Amino acid sequence: MFCQRCDKPLTDDEAERIVNAGATGAGGTITVCRIPCKPSPRQTSPVGLGR
């Protein structure tokens, strides 16, 4: 089981499950750290051409 915010592996006592009931669909459940964590860096735009 991994935190879906920081990608850290978690044990059952470190994890908190959040149920997201979908308004028009099935919804889902996410697993995050009990203690607020810092999100892992993600690339959200393409890398420049190096000019």
JSON list of N, CA and C in Angstrom, two decimals:
[
{"chain": "A", "resi": 1, "resn": "MET", "atom": "N", "xyz": [0.86, -1.16, 0.00]},
{"chain": "A", "resi": 1, "resn": "MET", "atom": "CA", "xyz": [0.00, 0.00, 0.00]},
{"chain": "A", "resi": 1, "resn": "MET", "atom": "C", "xyz": [0.91, 1.23, 0.00]},
{"chain": "A", "resi": 2, "resn": "PHE", "atom": "N", "xyz": [0.60, 2.22, -0.84]},
{"chain": "A", "resi": 2, "resn": "PHE", "atom": "CA", "xyz": [1.38, 3.43, -0.98]},
{"chain": "A", "resi": 2, "resn": "PHE", "atom": "C", "xyz": [0.50, 4.66, -0.78]},
{"chain": "A", "resi": 3, "resn": "CYS", "atom": "N", "xyz": [1.08, 5.74, -0.24]},
{"chain": "A", "resi": 3, "resn": "CYS", "atom": "CA", "xyz": [0.37, 7.01, -0.13]},
{"chain": "A", "resi": 3, "resn": "CYS", "atom": "C", "xyz": [0.21, 7.57, -1.54]},
{"chain": "A", "resi": 4, "resn": "GLN", "atom": "N", "xyz": [-0.97, 7.99, -1.88]},
{"chain": "A", "resi": 4, "resn": "GLN", "atom": "CA", "xyz": [-1.21, 8.51, -3.22]},
{"chain": "A", "resi": 4, "resn": "GLN", "atom": "C", "xyz": [-0.89, 9.99, -3.32]},
{"chain": "A", "resi": 5, "resn": "ARG", "atom": "N", "xyz": [-0.37, 10.56, -2.24]},
{"chain": "A", "resi": 5, "resn": "ARG", "atom": "CA", "xyz": [0.08, 11.95, -2.25]},
{"chain": "A", "resi": 5, "resn": "ARG", "atom": "C", "xyz": [1.60, 12.02, -2.37]},
{"chain": "A", "resi": 6, "resn": "CYS", "atom": "N", "xyz": [2.33, 11.24, -1.54]},
{"chain": "A", "resi": 6, "resn": "CYS", "atom": "CA", "xyz": [3.79, 11.33, -1.52]},
{"chain": "A", "resi": 6, "resn": "CYS", "atom": "C", "xyz": [4.48, 10.07, -2.04]},
{"chain": "A", "resi": 7, "resn": "ASP", "atom": "N", "xyz": [3.75, 9.03, -2.41]},
{"chain": "A", "resi": 7, "resn": "ASP", "atom": "CA", "xyz": [4.26, 7.77, -2.95]},
{"chain": "A", "resi": 7, "resn": "ASP", "atom": "C", "xyz": [5.11, 6.97, -1.95]},
{"chain": "A", "resi": 8, "resn": "LYS", "atom": "N", "xyz": [4.97, 7.23, -0.65]},
{"chain": "A", "resi": 8, "resn": "LYS", "atom": "CA", "xyz": [5.71, 6.51, 0.39]},
{"chain": "A", "resi": 8, "resn": "LYS", "atom": "C", "xyz": [4.98, 5.21, 0.72]},
{"chain": "A", "resi": 9, "resn": "PRO", "atom": "N", "xyz": [5.71, 4.10, 0.89]},
{"chain": "A", "resi": 9, "resn": "PRO", "atom": "CA", "xyz": [5.04, 2.86, 1.32]},
{"chain": "A", "resi": 9, "resn": "PRO", "atom": "C", "xyz": [4.48, 3.02, 2.74]},
{"chain": "A", "resi": 10, "resn": "LEU", "atom": "N", "xyz": [3.30, 2.49, 2.99]},
{"chain": "A", "resi": 10, "resn": "LEU", "atom": "CA", "xyz": [2.62, 2.65, 4.27]},
{"chain": "A", "resi": 10, "resn": "LEU", "atom": "C", "xyz": [2.24, 1.30, 4.87]},
{"chain": "A", "resi": 11, "resn": "THR", "atom": "N", "xyz": [2.19, 1.27, 6.20]},
{"chain": "A", "resi": 11, "resn": "THR", "atom": "CA", "xyz": [1.62, 0.12, 6.90]},
{"chain": "A", "resi": 11, "resn": "THR", "atom": "C", "xyz": [0.17, 0.47, 7.24]},
{"chain": "A", "resi": 12, "resn": "ASP", "atom": "N", "xyz": [-0.57, -0.50, 7.74]},
{"chain": "A", "resi": 12, "resn": "ASP", "atom": "CA", "xyz": [-1.99, -0.25, 8.05]},
{"chain": "A", "resi": 12, "resn": "ASP", "atom": "C", "xyz": [-2.19, 0.83, 9.10]},
{"chain": "A", "resi": 13, "resn": "ASP", "atom": "N", "xyz": [-1.29, 0.93, 10.09]},
{"chain": "A", "resi": 13, "resn": "ASP", "atom": "CA", "xyz": [-1.47, 1.94, 11.14]},
{"chain": "A", "resi": 13, "resn": "ASP", "atom": "C", "xyz": [-1.02, 3.33, 10.70]},
{"chain": "A", "resi": 14, "resn": "GLU", "atom": "N", "xyz": [-0.26, 3.46, 9.60]},
{"chain": "A", "resi": 14, "resn": "GLU", "atom": "CA", "xyz": [0.17, 4.77, 9.09]},
{"chain": "A", "resi": 14, "resn": "GLU", "atom": "C", "xyz": [-0.81, 5.31, 8.04]},
{"chain": "A", "resi": 15, "resn": "ALA", "atom": "N", "xyz": [-1.68, 4.46, 7.53]},
{"chain": "A", "resi": 15, "resn": "ALA", "atom": "CA", "xyz": [-2.54, 4.84, 6.40]},
{"chain": "A", "resi": 15, "resn": "ALA", "atom": "C", "xyz": [-3.91, 5.33, 6.86]},
{"chain": "A", "resi": 16, "resn": "GLU", "atom": "N", "xyz": [-4.45, 6.24, 6.06]},
{"chain": "A", "resi": 16, "resn": "GLU", "atom": "CA", "xyz": [-5.82, 6.72, 6.25]},
{"chain": "A", "resi": 16, "resn": "GLU", "atom": "C", "xyz": [-6.52, 6.59, 4.91]},
{"chain": "A", "resi": 17, "resn": "ARG", "atom": "N", "xyz": [-7.68, 5.96, 4.90]},
{"chain": "A", "resi": 17, "resn": "ARG", "atom": "CA", "xyz": [-8.43, 5.79, 3.66]},
{"chain": "A", "resi": 17, "resn": "ARG", "atom": "C", "xyz": [-9.50, 6.87, 3.57]},
{"chain": "A", "resi": 18, "resn": "ILE", "atom": "N", "xyz": [-9.59, 7.49, 2.41]},
{"chain": "A", "resi": 18, "resn": "ILE", "atom": "CA", "xyz": [-10.59, 8.53, 2.18]},
{"chain": "A", "resi": 18, "resn": "ILE", "atom": "C", "xyz": [-11.52, 8.01, 1.08]},
{"chain": "A", "resi": 19, "resn": "VAL", "atom": "N", "xyz": [-12.81, 7.95, 1.39]},
{"chain": "A", "resi": 19, "resn": "VAL", "atom": "CA", "xyz": [-13.80, 7.48, 0.43]},
{"chain": "A", "resi": 19, "resn": "VAL", "atom": "C", "xyz": [-14.35, 8.69, -0.31]},
{"chain": "A", "resi": 20, "resn": "ASN", "atom": "N", "xyz": [-14.29, 8.64, -1.62]},
{"chain": "A", "resi": 20, "resn": "ASN", "atom": "CA", "xyz": [-14.80, 9.70, -2.47]},
{"chain": "A", "resi": 20, "resn": "ASN", "atom": "C", "xyz": [-16.01, 9.14, -3.21]},
{"chain": "A", "resi": 21, "resn": "ALA", "atom": "N", "xyz": [-17.18, 9.46, -2.71]},
{"chain": "A", "resi": 21, "resn": "ALA", "atom": "CA", "xyz": [-18.41, 9.00, -3.35]},
{"chain": "A", "resi": 21, "resn": "ALA", "atom": "C", "xyz": [-18.64, 9.84, -4.61]},
{"chain": "A", "resi": 22, "resn": "GLY", "atom": "N", "xyz": [-18.66, 9.19, -5.74]},
{"chain": "A", "resi": 22, "resn": "GLY", "atom": "CA", "xyz": [-18.83, 9.90, -7.00]},
{"chain": "A", "resi": 22, "resn": "GLY", "atom": "C", "xyz": [-20.24, 10.45, -7.15]},
{"chain": "A", "resi": 23, "resn": "ALA", "atom": "N", "xyz": [-20.33, 11.66, -7.70]},
{"chain": "A", "resi": 23, "resn": "ALA", "atom": "CA", "xyz": [-21.64, 12.28, -7.89]},
{"chain": "A", "resi": 23, "resn": "ALA", "atom": "C", "xyz": [-22.45, 11.56, -8.97]},
{"chain": "A", "resi": 24, "resn": "THR", "atom": "N", "xyz": [-21.78, 11.13, -10.04]},
{"chain": "A", "resi": 24, "resn": "THR", "atom": "CA", "xyz": [-22.50, 10.46, -11.11]},
{"chain": "A", "resi": 24, "resn": "THR", "atom": "C", "xyz": [-21.92, 9.10, -11.45]},
{"chain": "A", "resi": 25, "resn": "GLY", "atom": "N", "xyz": [-20.84, 8.70, -10.76]},
{"chain": "A", "resi": 25, "resn": "GLY", "atom": "CA", "xyz": [-20.21, 7.41, -11.07]},
{"chain": "A", "resi": 25, "resn": "GLY", "atom": "C", "xyz": [-19.97, 6.60, -9.82]},
{"chain": "A", "resi": 26, "resn": "ALA", "atom": "N", "xyz": [-19.06, 5.68, -9.93]},
{"chain": "A", "resi": 26, "resn": "ALA", "atom": "CA", "xyz": [-18.80, 4.75, -8.84]},
{"chain": "A", "resi": 26, "resn": "ALA", "atom": "C", "xyz": [-18.00, 5.37, -7.70]},
{"chain": "A", "resi": 27, "resn": "GLY", "atom": "N", "xyz": [-17.23, 6.43, -7.95]},
{"chain": "A", "resi": 27, "resn": "GLY", "atom": "CA", "xyz": [-16.40, 7.01, -6.91]},
{"chain": "A", "resi": 27, "resn": "GLY", "atom": "C", "xyz": [-15.14, 6.20, -6.73]},
{"chain": "A", "resi": 28, "resn": "GLY", "atom": "N", "xyz": [-14.50, 6.33, -5.57]},
{"chain": "A", "resi": 28, "resn": "GLY", "atom": "CA", "xyz": [-13.27, 5.59, -5.33]},
{"chain": "A", "resi": 28, "resn": "GLY", "atom": "C", "xyz": [-12.76, 5.81, -3.93]},
{"chain": "A", "resi": 29, "resn": "THR", "atom": "N", "xyz": [-11.72, 5.09, -3.58]},
{"chain": "A", "resi": 29, "resn": "THR", "atom": "CA", "xyz": [-11.09, 5.20, -2.28]},
{"chain": "A", "resi": 29, "resn": "THR", "atom": "C", "xyz": [-9.62, 5.48, -2.50]},
{"chain": "A", "resi": 30, "resn": "ILE", "atom": "N", "xyz": [-9.06, 6.49, -1.80]},
{"chain": "A", "resi": 30, "resn": "ILE", "atom": "CA", "xyz": [-7.64, 6.78, -1.90]},
{"chain": "A", "resi": 30, "resn": "ILE", "atom": "C", "xyz": [-7.00, 6.55, -0.54]},
{"chain": "A", "resi": 31, "resn": "THR", "atom": "N", "xyz": [-5.72, 6.24, -0.55]},
{"chain": "A", "resi": 31, "resn": "THR", "atom": "CA", "xyz": [-4.96, 5.99, 0.67]},
{"chain": "A", "resi": 31, "resn": "THR", "atom": "C", "xyz": [-3.90, 7.08, 0.81]},
{"chain": "A", "resi": 32, "resn": "VAL", "atom": "N", "xyz": [-3.87, 7.75, 1.96]},
{"chain": "A", "resi": 32, "resn": "VAL", "atom": "CA", "xyz": [-2.89, 8.80, 2.21]},
{"chain": "A", "resi": 32, "resn": "VAL", "atom": "C", "xyz": [-2.30, 8.62, 3.61]},
{"chain": "A", "resi": 33, "resn": "CYS", "atom": "N", "xyz": [-1.22, 9.36, 3.90]},
{"chain": "A", "resi": 33, "resn": "CYS", "atom": "CA", "xyz": [-0.58, 9.32, 5.22]},
{"chain": "A", "resi": 33, "resn": "CYS", "atom": "C", "xyz": [-1.51, 9.95, 6.25]},
{"chain": "A", "resi": 34, "resn": "ARG", "atom": "N", "xyz": [-1.53, 9.42, 7.49]},
{"chain": "A", "resi": 34, "resn": "ARG", "atom": "CA", "xyz": [-2.31, 10.03, 8.57]},
{"chain": "A", "resi": 34, "resn": "ARG", "atom": "C", "xyz": [-1.79, 11.42, 8.91]},
{"chain": "A", "resi": 35, "resn": "ILE", "atom": "N", "xyz": [-0.46, 11.55, 8.96]},
{"chain": "A", "resi": 35, "resn": "ILE", "atom": "CA", "xyz": [0.17, 12.85, 9.21]},
{"chain": "A", "resi": 35, "resn": "ILE", "atom": "C", "xyz": [0.32, 13.52, 7.84]},
{"chain": "A", "resi": 36, "resn": "PRO", "atom": "N", "xyz": [-0.15, 14.77, 7.68]},
{"chain": "A", "resi": 36, "resn": "PRO", "atom": "CA", "xyz": [-0.07, 15.43, 6.38]},
{"chain": "A", "resi": 36, "resn": "PRO", "atom": "C", "xyz": [1.35, 15.37, 5.81]},
{"chain": "A", "resi": 37, "resn": "CYS", "atom": "N", "xyz": [1.46, 14.98, 4.57]},
{"chain": "A", "resi": 37, "resn": "CYS", "atom": "CA", "xyz": [2.75, 14.82, 3.91]},
{"chain": "A", "resi": 37, "resn": "CYS", "atom": "C", "xyz": [2.89, 15.81, 2.76]},
{"chain": "A", "resi": 38, "resn": "LYS", "atom": "N", "xyz": [4.11, 15.93, 2.26]},
{"chain": "A", "resi": 38, "resn": "LYS", "atom": "CA", "xyz": [4.40, 16.82, 1.14]},
{"chain": "A", "resi": 38, "resn": "LYS", "atom": "C", "xyz": [4.24, 16.01, -0.15]},
{"chain": "A", "resi": 39, "resn": "PRO", "atom": "N", "xyz": [3.48, 16.51, -1.11]},
{"chain": "A", "resi": 39, "resn": "PRO", "atom": "CA", "xyz": [3.30, 15.77, -2.37]},
{"chain": "A", "resi": 39, "resn": "PRO", "atom": "C", "xyz": [4.64, 15.57, -3.09]},
{"chain": "A", "resi": 40, "resn": "SER", "atom": "N", "xyz": [4.80, 14.43, -3.76]},
{"chain": "A", "resi": 40, "resn": "SER", "atom": "CA", "xyz": [6.01, 14.18, -4.53]},
{"chain": "A", "resi": 40, "resn": "SER", "atom": "C", "xyz": [5.98, 15.05, -5.78]},
{"chain": "A", "resi": 41, "resn": "PRO", "atom": "N", "xyz": [7.16, 15.48, -6.27]},
{"chain": "A", "resi": 41, "resn": "PRO", "atom": "CA", "xyz": [7.19, 16.33, -7.47]},
{"chain": "A", "resi": 41, "resn": "PRO", "atom": "C", "xyz": [6.72, 15.55, -8.70]},
{"chain": "A", "resi": 42, "resn": "ARG", "atom": "N", "xyz": [5.96, 16.19, -9.52]},
{"chain": "A", "resi": 42, "resn": "ARG", "atom": "CA", "xyz": [5.46, 15.58, -10.75]},
{"chain": "A", "resi": 42, "resn": "ARG", "atom": "C", "xyz": [5.66, 16.57, -11.90]},
{"chain": "A", "resi": 43, "resn": "GLN", "atom": "N", "xyz": [6.00, 16.05, -13.06]},
{"chain": "A", "resi": 43, "resn": "GLN", "atom": "CA", "xyz": [6.16, 16.91, -14.23]},
{"chain": "A", "resi": 43, "resn": "GLN", "atom": "C", "xyz": [4.79, 17.18, -14.81]},
{"chain": "A", "resi": 44, "resn": "THR", "atom": "N", "xyz": [4.41, 18.47, -14.85]},
{"chain": "A", "resi": 44, "resn": "THR", "atom": "CA", "xyz": [3.07, 18.83, -15.33]},
{"chain": "A", "resi": 44, "resn": "THR", "atom": "C", "xyz": [3.10, 19.51, -16.68]},
{"chain": "A", "resi": 45, "resn": "SER", "atom": "N", "xyz": [4.28, 19.83, -17.20]},
{"chain": "A", "resi": 45, "resn": "SER", "atom": "CA", "xyz": [4.38, 20.43, -18.53]},
{"chain": "A", "resi": 45, "resn": "SER", "atom": "C", "xyz": [5.62, 19.86, -19.21]},
{"chain": "A", "resi": 46, "resn": "PRO", "atom": "N", "xyz": [5.66, 19.90, -20.52]},
{"chain": "A", "resi": 46, "resn": "PRO", "atom": "CA", "xyz": [6.81, 19.33, -21.24]},
{"chain": "A", "resi": 46, "resn": "PRO", "atom": "C", "xyz": [8.09, 20.12, -20.94]},
{"chain": "A", "resi": 47, "resn": "VAL", "atom": "N", "xyz": [9.21, 19.42, -21.02]},
{"chain": "A", "resi": 47, "resn": "VAL", "atom": "CA", "xyz": [10.51, 20.06, -20.82]},
{"chain": "A", "resi": 47, "resn": "VAL", "atom": "C", "xyz": [10.80, 20.92, -22.03]},
{"chain": "A", "resi": 48, "resn": "GLY", "atom": "N", "xyz": [11.39, 22.09, -21.81]},
{"chain": "A", "resi": 48, "resn": "GLY", "atom": "CA", "xyz": [11.69, 23.01, -22.91]},
{"chain": "A", "resi": 48, "resn": "GLY", "atom": "C", "xyz": [12.69, 22.44, -23.90]},
{"chain": "A", "resi": 49, "resn": "LEU", "atom": "N", "xyz": [12.93, 23.19, -24.97]},
{"chain": "A", "resi": 49, "resn": "LEU", "atom": "CA", "xyz": [13.83, 22.74, -26.02]},
{"chain": "A", "resi": 49, "resn": "LEU", "atom": "C", "xyz": [15.29, 23.04, -25.69]},
{"chain": "A", "resi": 50, "resn": "GLY", "atom": "N", "xyz": [15.58, 23.65, -24.54]},
{"chain": "A", "resi": 50, "resn": "GLY", "atom": "CA", "xyz": [16.94, 23.94, -24.14]},
{"chain": "A", "resi": 50, "resn": "GLY", "atom": "C", "xyz": [17.53, 25.16, -24.83]},
{"chain": "A", "resi": 51, "resn": "ARG", "atom": "N", "xyz": [16.70, 26.05, -25.27]},
{"chain": "A", "resi": 51, "resn": "ARG", "atom": "CA", "xyz": [17.21, 27.25, -25.96]},
{"chain": "A", "resi": 51, "resn": "ARG", "atom": "C", "xyz": [17.49, 28.34, -24.98]}
]
